Each structure stands twice: as C-alpha cells, then as structure tokens.
Tab-separated table of C-alpha atoms and ligand atoms in Angstrom:
chain	number	residue	atom	x	y	z
M	85	MET	CA	61.776	98.736	65.292
M	86	ASN	CA	62.262	99.079	68.964
M	87	ALA	CA	59.010	97.927	70.462
M	88	PHE	CA	60.717	96.036	73.282
M	89	PRO	CA	63.411	98.443	74.478
M	90	ASP	CA	63.935	96.615	77.788
M	91	VAL	CA	64.720	93.302	76.130
M	92	SER	CA	67.809	92.258	74.219
M	93	LYS	CA	68.278	88.908	72.520
M	94	ILE	CA	67.411	86.112	74.968
M	95	ARG	CA	70.438	83.920	75.659
M	96	TYR	CA	71.111	80.642	77.381
M	97	GLU	CA	72.520	81.110	80.876
M	98	GLY	CA	72.076	77.608	82.313
M	99	PRO	CA	69.835	76.070	85.002
M	100	GLN	CA	71.322	78.166	87.810
M	101	SER	CA	70.353	81.469	86.210
M	102	GLU	CA	67.790	83.599	88.008
M	103	ASN	CA	67.453	86.026	85.126
M	104	PRO	CA	63.836	85.799	83.915
M	105	LEU	CA	64.926	87.047	80.494
M	106	ALA	CA	67.348	84.180	79.899
M	107	PHE	CA	66.950	80.526	78.958
M	108	ARG	CA	67.834	78.021	81.651
M	109	TRP	CA	67.361	74.898	79.501
M	110	TYR	CA	66.971	75.960	75.900
M	111	ASN	CA	70.465	76.113	74.470
M	112	PRO	CA	69.821	76.229	70.703
M	113	ASP	CA	73.128	74.717	69.545
M	114	GLU	CA	73.474	72.066	72.251
M	115	LEU	CA	73.397	68.587	70.749
M	116	VAL	CA	70.900	66.027	71.968
M	117	GLU	CA	70.995	62.619	70.310
M	118	GLY	CA	73.392	64.170	67.800
M	119	LYS	CA	71.053	66.986	66.727
M	120	SER	CA	70.817	70.578	67.953
M	121	MET	CA	67.995	71.553	70.291
M	122	LYS	CA	66.983	74.139	67.748
M	123	ASP	CA	66.473	71.449	65.092
M	124	HIS	CA	64.684	69.093	67.455
M	125	LEU	CA	62.202	71.640	68.748
M	126	ARG	CA	61.593	73.973	65.816
M	127	PHE	CA	59.935	76.530	68.092
M	128	THR	CA	57.184	78.602	66.559
M	129	VAL	CA	55.375	81.723	67.747
M	130	CYS	CA	51.712	81.917	66.795
M	131	TYR	CA	50.564	85.241	65.454
M	132	TRP	CA	46.953	85.086	66.609
M	133	HIS	CA	47.403	84.846	70.356
M	134	THR	CA	50.669	86.718	70.598
M	135	PHE	CA	49.949	89.627	68.257
M	136	ARG	CA	46.154	89.668	67.964
M	137	GLY	CA	45.070	88.417	71.382
M	138	THR	CA	43.295	91.166	73.290
M	139	GLY	CA	42.703	89.421	76.607
M	140	SER	CA	38.934	89.631	76.235
M	141	ASP	CA	36.758	86.888	77.705
M	142	PRO	CA	32.965	86.342	77.860
M	143	PHE	CA	32.821	88.648	80.867
M	144	GLY	CA	34.889	91.606	79.777
M	145	GLY	CA	36.820	93.344	77.055
M	146	GLY	CA	40.489	93.461	76.184
M	147	THR	CA	43.222	94.161	78.695
M	148	MET	CA	46.402	93.874	76.642
M	149	LEU	CA	48.785	96.806	76.438
M	150	ARG	CA	50.324	96.839	72.966
M	151	PRO	CA	51.832	100.316	72.514
M	152	TRP	CA	52.823	99.686	68.890
M	153	ASP	CA	49.254	98.842	67.850
M	154	ASP	CA	46.925	101.794	67.085
M	155	GLY	CA	43.902	99.504	67.434
M	156	SER	CA	42.711	100.218	63.907
M	157	GLU	CA	41.928	97.700	61.192
M	158	SER	CA	44.173	99.535	58.733
M	159	VAL	CA	46.733	97.873	56.494
M	160	ALA	CA	49.370	100.306	57.766
M	161	ASN	CA	48.776	99.134	61.332
M	162	ALA	CA	48.977	95.497	60.178
M	163	CYS	CA	52.304	96.160	58.415
M	164	ASN	CA	53.734	97.895	61.455
M	165	ARG	CA	52.563	95.055	63.686
M	166	ALA	CA	54.274	92.577	61.358
M	167	ARG	CA	57.592	94.353	61.815
M	168	VAL	CA	57.133	94.357	65.598
M	169	ALA	CA	56.389	90.639	65.454
M	170	PHE	CA	59.719	89.995	63.772
M	171	GLU	CA	61.548	92.008	66.411
M	172	PHE	CA	59.880	89.712	68.948
M	173	PHE	CA	60.802	86.506	67.042
M	174	GLU	CA	64.410	87.616	66.735
M	175	LYS	CA	64.806	88.658	70.358
M	176	LEU	CA	63.221	85.397	71.475
M	177	ASP	CA	65.466	83.517	69.036
M	178	VAL	CA	62.701	81.346	67.558
M	179	PRO	CA	63.180	79.982	64.037
M	180	TYR	CA	59.477	79.934	63.004
M	181	TYR	CA	56.100	81.654	63.179
M	182	ALA	CA	52.573	80.639	62.080
M	183	PHE	CA	49.417	82.589	61.170
M	184	HIS	CA	45.816	82.645	59.967
M	185	ASP	CA	45.209	84.890	56.959
M	186	ARG	CA	42.959	87.196	59.000
M	187	ASP	CA	45.507	87.581	61.823
M	188	ILE	CA	48.110	89.165	59.626
M	189	ALA	CA	45.875	91.376	57.480
M	190	PRO	CA	42.455	92.981	57.998
M	191	GLU	CA	39.445	91.466	56.294
M	192	GLY	CA	38.073	93.821	53.636
M	193	LYS	CA	34.511	94.425	52.492
M	194	THR	CA	34.939	91.953	49.657
M	195	LEU	CA	37.121	88.926	49.098
M	196	ALA	CA	39.074	90.874	46.489
M	197	GLU	CA	39.766	93.618	49.037
M	198	SER	CA	40.788	91.048	51.675
M	199	ASN	CA	43.172	89.461	49.188
M	200	ALA	CA	44.709	92.834	48.361
M	201	ASN	CA	45.186	93.577	52.072
M	202	LEU	CA	46.824	90.202	52.452
M	203	ASP	CA	49.211	90.861	49.579
M	204	ALA	CA	50.302	94.166	51.126
M	205	VAL	CA	51.151	92.565	54.462
M	206	VAL	CA	52.687	89.461	52.879
M	207	ALA	CA	55.171	91.722	51.104
M	208	VAL	CA	56.298	93.043	54.497
M	209	LEU	CA	56.438	89.549	56.002
M	210	LYS	CA	58.542	88.346	53.102
M	211	GLU	CA	60.968	91.199	53.509
M	212	GLU	CA	61.194	90.582	57.265
M	213	GLN	CA	61.735	86.836	56.744
M	214	GLN	CA	64.597	87.558	54.369
M	215	ARG	CA	66.142	90.106	56.703
M	216	SER	CA	65.878	88.000	59.863
M	217	GLY	CA	66.023	84.401	58.627
M	218	VAL	CA	62.854	83.565	60.595
M	219	LYS	CA	60.679	81.150	58.584
M	220	LEU	CA	57.011	80.282	58.237
M	221	LEU	CA	56.082	76.943	59.824
M	222	TRP	CA	52.519	77.039	58.563
M	223	GLY	CA	49.729	79.170	57.282
M	224	THR	CA	46.002	78.625	57.615
M	225	ALA	CA	42.705	80.354	56.834
M	226	ASN	CA	40.375	81.690	59.502
M	227	MET	CA	37.007	80.316	58.453
M	228	PHE	CA	35.261	80.601	61.798
M	229	SER	CA	35.241	84.260	62.974
M	230	ASN	CA	33.200	85.920	60.250
M	231	PRO	CA	29.416	85.420	60.742
M	232	ARG	CA	29.151	83.989	57.208
M	233	PHE	CA	30.698	80.799	58.608
M	234	MET	CA	28.033	80.309	61.287
M	235	HIS	CA	27.061	76.919	59.760
M	236	GLY	CA	30.627	75.943	58.947
M	237	ALA	CA	32.895	76.489	55.947
M	238	ALA	CA	33.728	73.233	54.140
M	239	THR	CA	30.770	71.552	55.885
M	240	THR	CA	28.290	74.406	55.571
M	241	CYS	CA	24.730	73.836	54.381
M	242	ASN	CA	25.144	76.898	52.114
M	243	VAL	CA	26.870	76.201	48.807
M	244	GLU	CA	27.903	79.838	48.298
M	245	VAL	CA	29.626	79.952	51.662
M	246	TYR	CA	31.423	76.759	50.609
M	247	ALA	CA	32.605	78.467	47.434
M	248	TYR	CA	33.755	81.468	49.483
M	249	ALA	CA	35.724	79.180	51.810
M	250	ALA	CA	37.333	77.452	48.833
M	251	ALA	CA	38.408	80.778	47.371
M	252	GLN	CA	39.769	81.855	50.753
M	253	VAL	CA	41.855	78.682	51.121
M	254	LYS	CA	43.082	79.048	47.532
M	255	LYS	CA	44.496	82.449	48.436
M	256	ALA	CA	45.855	81.235	51.789
M	257	LEU	CA	47.713	78.452	49.964
M	258	GLU	CA	49.165	80.957	47.531
M	259	VAL	CA	50.503	83.231	50.284
M	260	THR	CA	51.766	80.287	52.326
M	261	LYS	CA	53.689	79.147	49.280
M	262	GLU	CA	54.920	82.669	48.592
M	263	LEU	CA	56.354	82.811	52.120
M	264	GLY	CA	57.952	79.367	51.913
M	265	GLY	CA	55.562	77.840	54.482
M	266	GLU	CA	56.631	74.298	55.371
M	267	ASN	CA	53.115	73.109	56.222
M	268	TYR	CA	49.494	74.152	55.792
M	269	VAL	CA	46.969	73.556	58.598
M	270	PHE	CA	43.241	72.929	58.608
M	271	TRP	CA	41.641	73.350	61.973
M	272	GLY	CA	37.936	72.770	61.406
M	273	GLY	CA	36.744	75.865	63.271
M	274	ARG	CA	33.010	75.449	62.773
M	275	GLU	CA	33.115	72.137	60.912
M	276	GLY	CA	30.738	70.205	63.118
M	277	TYR	CA	27.167	70.415	64.334
M	278	GLN	CA	24.986	71.530	67.241
M	279	ASN	CA	22.342	68.839	66.698
M	280	LEU	CA	21.598	66.052	64.248
M	281	PHE	CA	17.946	67.004	63.685
M	282	ASN	CA	18.956	69.644	61.139
M	283	THR	CA	22.223	68.056	59.964
M	284	ASP	CA	23.035	65.700	57.091
M	285	MET	CA	26.283	64.420	58.536
M	286	LYS	CA	27.152	62.133	55.615
M	287	ARG	CA	26.698	64.909	53.100
M	288	GLU	CA	28.762	67.342	55.172
M	289	MET	CA	31.631	64.898	55.498
M	290	ASP	CA	31.558	64.168	51.771
M	291	HIS	CA	31.803	67.911	51.162
M	292	LEU	CA	34.712	68.211	53.572
M	293	ALA	CA	36.576	65.438	51.767
M	294	ARG	CA	35.929	67.107	48.402
M	295	PHE	CA	37.300	70.339	49.852
M	296	PHE	CA	40.506	68.627	50.971
M	297	HIS	CA	40.944	66.914	47.603
M	298	MET	CA	40.561	70.278	45.885
M	299	ALA	CA	43.197	71.726	48.225
M	300	VAL	CA	45.579	68.876	47.367
M	301	ASP	CA	44.945	69.400	43.644
M	302	TYR	CA	45.517	73.129	43.875
M	303	ALA	CA	48.727	72.664	45.886
M	304	LYS	CA	49.999	70.419	43.084
M	305	GLU	CA	48.963	72.927	40.473
M	306	ILE	CA	50.874	75.814	42.059
M	307	GLY	CA	53.797	73.674	43.221
M	308	PHE	CA	53.195	74.065	46.953
M	309	LYS	CA	55.256	71.288	48.549
M	310	GLY	CA	54.359	71.845	52.213
M	311	GLN	CA	52.785	69.150	54.357
M	312	PHE	CA	48.999	69.353	54.834
M	313	LEU	CA	47.876	68.965	58.435
M	314	ILE	CA	44.519	68.525	60.151
M	315	GLU	CA	44.248	69.702	63.749
M	316	PRO	CA	41.875	67.554	65.812
M	317	LYS	CA	39.606	69.128	68.420
M	318	PRO	CA	36.448	67.566	69.901
M	319	LYS	CA	34.247	70.527	70.787
M	320	GLU	CA	34.228	74.326	70.963
M	321	PRO	CA	32.919	76.185	69.078
M	322	THR	CA	30.461	73.493	67.926
M	323	LYS	CA	29.124	70.861	70.278
M	324	HIS	CA	30.553	68.125	68.087
M	325	GLN	CA	33.500	68.839	65.801
M	326	TYR	CA	34.012	66.347	62.968
M	327	ASP	CA	37.789	66.238	63.528
M	328	SER	CA	37.214	65.267	67.144
M	329	ASP	CA	40.457	63.430	67.870
M	330	ALA	CA	43.365	61.712	66.159
M	331	ALA	CA	41.422	58.477	65.654
M	332	ALA	CA	38.450	60.255	64.068
M	333	CYS	CA	40.721	62.254	61.754
M	334	LEU	CA	42.716	59.246	60.624
M	335	ASN	CA	39.544	57.275	59.985
M	336	PHE	CA	38.198	60.149	57.901
M	337	LEU	CA	41.436	60.489	55.930
M	338	ARG	CA	41.513	56.765	55.245
M	339	ALA	CA	37.856	56.580	54.267
M	340	TYR	CA	38.263	59.377	51.748
M	341	ASP	CA	41.654	58.409	50.276
M	342	LEU	CA	43.556	61.302	51.811
M	343	MET	CA	46.124	59.425	53.919
M	344	ASP	CA	48.934	60.129	51.453
M	345	TYR	CA	48.483	63.873	51.699
M	346	PHE	CA	47.646	64.690	55.311
M	347	LYS	CA	49.161	64.320	58.743
M	348	LEU	CA	47.945	65.669	62.070
M	349	ASN	CA	48.756	68.745	64.109
M	350	ILE	CA	48.147	67.597	67.677
M	351	GLU	CA	47.345	70.150	70.391
M	352	THR	CA	47.576	69.397	74.102
M	353	ASN	CA	44.459	71.261	75.183
M	354	HIS	CA	42.435	69.600	72.408
M	355	ALA	CA	43.664	66.155	73.435
M	356	THR	CA	42.556	66.732	77.017
M	357	LEU	CA	39.180	68.129	75.916
M	358	ALA	CA	38.732	64.856	74.009
M	359	GLY	CA	39.409	62.931	77.208
M	360	HIS	CA	42.858	61.783	76.082
M	361	THR	CA	46.348	62.557	77.210
M	362	MET	CA	48.583	64.420	74.778
M	363	MET	CA	50.866	61.393	74.810
M	364	HIS	CA	47.994	59.167	73.702
M	365	GLU	CA	47.123	61.411	70.756
M	366	LEU	CA	50.761	61.675	69.673
M	367	GLU	CA	51.372	57.955	69.916
M	368	TYR	CA	48.125	57.115	68.127
M	369	ALA	CA	49.013	59.440	65.246
M	370	GLY	CA	52.678	58.431	65.245
M	371	MET	CA	52.106	54.682	65.071
M	372	GLN	CA	50.116	55.217	61.858
M	373	GLY	CA	52.611	57.539	60.224
M	374	GLY	CA	50.288	60.480	60.809
M	375	LEU	CA	52.175	62.648	63.299
M	376	GLY	CA	52.946	65.967	61.663
M	377	SER	CA	53.335	68.829	64.118
M	378	ILE	CA	52.216	69.991	67.552
M	379	ASP	CA	50.399	72.960	69.040
M	380	ALA	CA	52.080	73.327	72.400
M	381	ASN	CA	49.869	74.572	75.197
M	382	THR	CA	48.015	73.210	78.180
M	383	GLY	CA	44.539	73.408	79.658
M	384	ASP	CA	43.505	74.013	83.229
M	385	LEU	CA	42.212	71.057	85.215
M	386	MET	CA	39.679	73.270	86.933
M	387	LEU	CA	38.265	74.789	83.741
M	388	GLY	CA	36.561	72.887	80.961
M	389	TRP	CA	37.509	74.814	77.853
M	390	ASP	CA	40.434	75.520	75.552
M	391	THR	CA	42.303	77.924	77.859
M	392	ASP	CA	45.479	77.674	75.755
M	393	GLN	CA	47.900	78.321	78.575
M	394	PHE	CA	51.637	78.132	78.097
M	395	PRO	CA	53.041	74.696	78.935
M	396	THR	CA	55.330	74.689	81.983
M	397	ASP	CA	55.015	71.167	83.341
M	398	TYR	CA	58.175	69.062	82.859
M	399	TYR	CA	56.197	65.861	83.252
M	400	LEU	CA	54.021	66.835	80.285
M	401	THR	CA	56.911	67.985	78.094
M	402	THR	CA	58.886	64.829	78.884
M	403	GLN	CA	55.975	62.684	77.732
M	404	ILE	CA	55.630	64.711	74.548
M	405	MET	CA	59.336	64.599	73.768
M	406	LEU	CA	59.481	60.828	74.315
M	407	VAL	CA	57.019	60.424	71.455
M	408	LEU	CA	58.493	63.153	69.247
M	409	LEU	CA	61.976	61.642	69.547
M	410	LYS	CA	60.547	58.297	68.530
M	411	TYR	CA	58.729	59.478	65.398
M	412	GLY	CA	60.486	62.749	64.503
M	413	LEU	CA	58.836	66.124	64.006
M	414	ALA	CA	60.144	67.962	60.927
M	415	PRO	CA	58.740	69.495	58.823
M	416	GLY	CA	56.428	70.104	61.783
M	417	GLY	CA	57.390	72.128	64.822
M	418	VAL	CA	56.496	73.050	68.380
M	419	ASN	CA	54.013	75.874	67.873
M	420	PHE	CA	53.014	77.819	70.971
M	421	ASP	CA	49.288	78.018	70.337
M	422	ALA	CA	49.101	79.639	73.741
M	423	LYS	CA	48.099	82.956	75.201
M	424	VAL	CA	49.130	84.984	78.194
M	425	ARG	CA	46.292	85.295	80.671
M	426	ARG	CA	44.366	88.555	80.678
M	427	GLU	CA	46.000	89.758	83.866
M	428	SER	CA	49.432	89.424	82.188
M	429	PHE	CA	48.880	92.403	79.957
M	430	GLU	CA	52.352	93.884	79.501
M	431	PRO	CA	54.534	93.193	76.437
M	432	LEU	CA	57.180	91.774	78.759
M	433	ASP	CA	54.755	88.994	79.738
M	434	LEU	CA	54.925	87.712	76.157
M	435	PHE	CA	58.637	87.070	76.688
M	436	TYR	CA	58.229	85.453	80.105
M	437	ALA	CA	55.510	83.167	78.749
M	438	HIS	CA	57.466	81.961	75.733
M	439	ILE	CA	60.739	81.594	77.628
M	440	GLY	CA	58.962	79.423	80.211
M	441	GLY	CA	57.419	77.269	77.492
M	442	MET	CA	60.661	76.892	75.571
M	443	ASP	CA	62.582	75.963	78.706
M	444	ALA	CA	59.938	73.417	79.701
M	445	PHE	CA	60.276	71.742	76.284
M	446	ALA	CA	64.084	71.876	76.306
M	447	LYS	CA	64.154	70.230	79.715
M	448	GLY	CA	61.597	67.649	78.559
M	449	LEU	CA	63.814	66.937	75.554
M	450	LYS	CA	66.842	66.321	77.776
M	451	VAL	CA	64.933	64.106	80.194
M	452	ALA	CA	63.407	62.091	77.344
M	453	ALA	CA	66.831	61.673	75.730
M	454	ALA	CA	68.325	60.483	79.044
M	455	ILE	CA	65.527	57.920	79.427
M	456	ARG	CA	66.076	56.737	75.875
M	457	ALA	CA	69.871	56.546	76.277
M	458	ASP	CA	69.442	54.084	79.161
M	459	ARG	CA	66.501	52.337	77.509
M	460	ALA	CA	64.895	52.847	80.910
M	461	LEU	CA	61.318	52.445	79.658
M	462	ASP	CA	62.007	50.076	76.765
M	463	LYS	CA	63.163	47.507	79.280
M	464	PHE	CA	59.744	47.491	80.933
M	465	VAL	CA	57.999	47.203	77.580
M	466	ASP	CA	60.318	44.425	76.345
M	467	ASP	CA	59.804	42.437	79.525
M	468	ARG	CA	56.078	42.952	79.491
M	469	TYR	CA	55.695	41.445	76.026
M	470	SER	CA	58.442	38.815	76.303
M	471	SER	CA	55.948	35.927	76.086
M	472	TRP	CA	55.232	37.036	72.529
M	473	ASN	CA	58.822	36.235	71.535
M	474	SER	CA	58.036	32.521	71.963
M	475	ASP	CA	57.294	30.145	69.131
M	476	LEU	CA	53.578	30.558	69.816
M	477	GLY	CA	53.753	34.376	69.787
M	478	ARG	CA	55.549	34.394	66.470
M	479	LYS	CA	53.029	32.031	64.927
M	480	ILE	CA	50.121	34.233	65.988
M	481	GLU	CA	51.789	37.426	64.815
M	482	SER	CA	52.619	35.968	61.418
M	483	GLY	CA	49.088	34.648	60.940
M	484	ALA	CA	50.214	30.986	60.897
M	485	VAL	CA	47.632	29.722	63.410
M	486	ASN	CA	43.863	29.913	63.900
M	487	PHE	CA	41.381	29.558	66.777
M	488	LYS	CA	41.427	25.760	66.543
M	489	ASP	CA	45.243	25.620	66.774
M	490	LEU	CA	45.198	27.907	69.800
M	491	GLU	CA	42.562	25.774	71.458
M	492	SER	CA	44.635	22.600	70.930
M	493	TYR	CA	47.666	24.390	72.305
M	494	ILE	CA	46.083	25.803	75.450
M	495	MET	CA	43.475	23.184	76.368
M	496	PRO	CA	45.896	20.562	77.747
M	497	LYS	CA	47.761	23.231	79.749
M	498	GLY	CA	44.830	24.095	81.975
M	499	ASP	CA	44.946	27.531	83.601
M	500	SER	CA	48.708	27.728	83.648
M	501	ALA	CA	49.228	31.231	82.170
M	502	LYS	CA	51.247	33.325	84.623
M	503	ASN	CA	51.022	37.109	84.502
M	504	ALA	CA	53.834	39.429	85.605
M	505	SER	CA	53.400	42.748	87.383
M	506	GLY	CA	52.766	45.859	85.289
M	507	ARG	CA	55.055	47.876	87.644
M	508	GLN	CA	53.086	51.073	87.204
M	509	GLU	CA	54.273	52.814	90.375
M	510	LEU	CA	57.858	51.783	89.806
M	511	ILE	CA	57.748	53.272	86.320
M	512	GLU	CA	56.442	56.545	87.742
M	513	HIS	CA	59.375	56.591	90.174
M	514	VAL	CA	61.754	55.976	87.314
M	515	LEU	CA	60.367	58.996	85.457
M	516	ASN	CA	60.860	61.163	88.525
M	517	ARG	CA	64.387	59.821	88.886
M	518	TYR	CA	65.231	61.031	85.381
M	519	LEU	CA	63.619	64.399	86.058
M	520	ASP	CA	65.946	64.716	89.085
M	521	LYS	CA	68.934	63.443	87.175
M	522	VAL	CA	68.916	65.996	84.356
M	523	LYS	CA	70.549	69.038	85.894
G	249	XLS	C1	41.711	76.522	68.106
G	249	XLS	C2	42.864	76.056	67.341
G	249	XLS	C3	43.412	77.066	66.363
G	249	XLS	C4	44.293	76.400	65.350
G	249	XLS	C5	44.551	77.201	64.131
G	249	XLS	O1	41.342	75.964	69.124
G	249	XLS	O2	43.852	75.618	68.226
G	249	XLS	O3	44.070	78.092	67.023
G	249	XLS	O4	45.513	76.033	65.908
G	249	XLS	O5	43.401	77.477	63.428
G	250	NI	NI1	45.788	75.036	67.656
G	251	NI	NI1	43.124	75.290	70.363
C-alpha cells in the first residue's frame, strides 16, 4: 500500500519542532511515572470517522477526498480500505484501532450475507494486525443506522428487531474475539425514546438488561475475555437516551446486577452534552471502579450537538490525564472518536488531526504527572478536609455516632465552626503554572 506517499512514519522531534508531520510531545518510549507514554495513552484510531466519514452534514453531501476508495459497497473495496487503514495506523504509530461491524464491511441483503462480508474483511484485518502489530482496542455493532432500528435495538418495541440485534451482537462478539479485541463497547445508538406517551420505559430497560446478560453469557461461552463497556450519551439521536450519563449507567448496571461485568467508555462531547465536564464523568465513574476507557474528542461551545472535533486544548487533556493517572486506563485506551471537519477534506488532514490530538494528550500527561509529583493539588484537598481528621471526623466516618451525639457535641459550642477559603482562583493559577512549567 502506498496511499499516503507524502507521509513517512511520524516521529518525535520535540516541542521546538515546526514540522507539522512530527510529534512535539508524544514520545512513545519516554517514561512518565515509570511507564512509557505509549502504555499510558494507548492511542486508538476509530474506523468510522477516519475511514468511513464522508464530511456530509444536514445541509450537504460528502466532501472527503479518499483516492483509495472507489465509493462502492463492495467487499473488495472494504478489503482495500482495510489495508489503507493499517498503512495509516503504522505511519501514525498508534498501537490500536476500533470499529463498528458495519464500518469495516458492507451490510448485505440478509444477516447471513452481512456476516459473510464481515468474515471476508476480518480475514484481511487479522492478517494486517499480524503483519503490523497494531491491535484491536474494541469492537462494537452498529445498531442505529439501518432503518430497522428506528425504535431502538435492545429497547425496541418490536421483538423481531430485538432478535436481529441479538444475532448481530453475537457475530460482533465473535469477530472481536477473533481479532483479539481487548474490550467490547455498547453505545446505545437509538436506545431511548422521543416521548413517554408511546413508551413503556420499565419494559424497555428490562429488555436492555436481559440483552446485556445474554451478551455476558455468550462471551463466557465463547471464551471472550475482553472488558464490556457502556458509552454514556444523553441525547442525539433520541431525545432521551437511557444511558444518559455515568451516574445513570452505573445505577442501571447496579439495579440489574451487571456491575461485575461492565465499565464505562466516557466521551468528552457526550459529557458536555449531559451538562457535565469530562473530568466530572471520569471521576464519577472512577470512584466507583467503573472507569474503563475514553473516547477522546471535544464539542464546540457555540454548537449544541456531538461535533466530535479533535481535542487540542491542554487544559482539557490535563484534567483528563489527572483522573486517568489516578485510576489507570488499561485495558481501555484513548480512542479518537473524532472527525476532521468537512472543509479539511484531504488525506493529509487525517494526519494533522491525529497528531494534534496525540500531542495534546501527551502534553496533558506530562503536566498531570508534574502536578502529581509535587502533590500540588493534593495539598489543597488535604487542607480542605483536615477537620475530618479530628476525633469527631473519625467517629462520624466510622459510623460510631448518631444525630443525638452530634447535637450534644455541637450545641455547647455555639456557632464556632470556622470555614477556610476554597482558594479556587489560586488553584487555577497553579494549573497554569504547571502548564508553563512543562516545556
Ligand atoms: C456516537 C458514539 C459512537 C460510539 C460507538 O455518538 O460516540 O461513535 O463511540 O458506537
Ligand atoms: Ni463514542
Ligand atoms: Ni459521540
């Protein structure tokens, strides 16, 4: 393959480099907290945006120039595209990729035909993985594009569509296993509702839980050891998605006895659509042992939908890396669920976009590690909660006292409790100081 003749393998040249086809921060073998950047970040290219994105939007058709793609829905075109994708992964020096079943192979007229198409392309992917050493971070099934899924897949009102979805996930699990996928993702594409007048929410959620239990059972049966992940998102395409945010997902998993089998794949643009920061979603999942992987992208403050832009903001990546360093990421990874904008239509733009995203995360990793090395934020947190290290704090935390005890303790003291400053602005300065410091 030589689909990108103007690009050779992207290398680290350091922060001073002005070469747009070089890394300034991502230095794969550089150790941070005793581990290589490559192992911390586990960068992943997503197949759907990068190799199937056309640049179309509600106002116009595709713009992308992809000279290797003949535009047909043939298996031969899909196999050729797969080989081009691996040339891209290798030149970009990413260790992982991720896909939906329908991104890699065309959907046939019947499920049997779709499965056969999938097998043909999977054989090529397997060969390319072995040749290049690039691995599969996760697989998933697209159960939202085909019109049959208009009412949902695992939460559909139509039992035959449900059966179809189950069969599709069965096959997706098989190919993910075949390719050594380290995780399997469920993003609930159309699992939600437009209004409650025609929706039996309880019944739909029971069905969804059944679906997940069947997936867990089948994974056991075929010996698939990857981590199951749910990807929260609050809206789009449905008005209300059941997996609306980390809290909703974890509550669902707990209610239906699925906590042992699932973690979350947290995406920046989905967090912000839910009215949360990415850091909030990561911390909320992490503190409950539910942080699995991330979809790295960013939204646009001026636009209200999932624009899936490449992340470039050091402030954002620093926040993310602070949480990922705390809880760990493997077997998850940093998956660029991000697309070049429709005006960036040349193949070269795919490189610029990913390089920018990878550098932003590598810099965020270094800044977060520097903050952690000095315990620069921990000090604020420790101070802020220091009153809880008293005898009284310990008694409350261990459950040794009740309301009456607390009343007897505080009543004679009057209004003596003294608060200390939260130091919000100072903390923001400190963050900027570390951003300046890492050179
Ligand atoms: C859509 C989701 C999707 C998942 C995979 O908004 O981000 O791309 O990551 O199904
Ligand atoms: Ni995503
Ligand atoms: Ni998304």
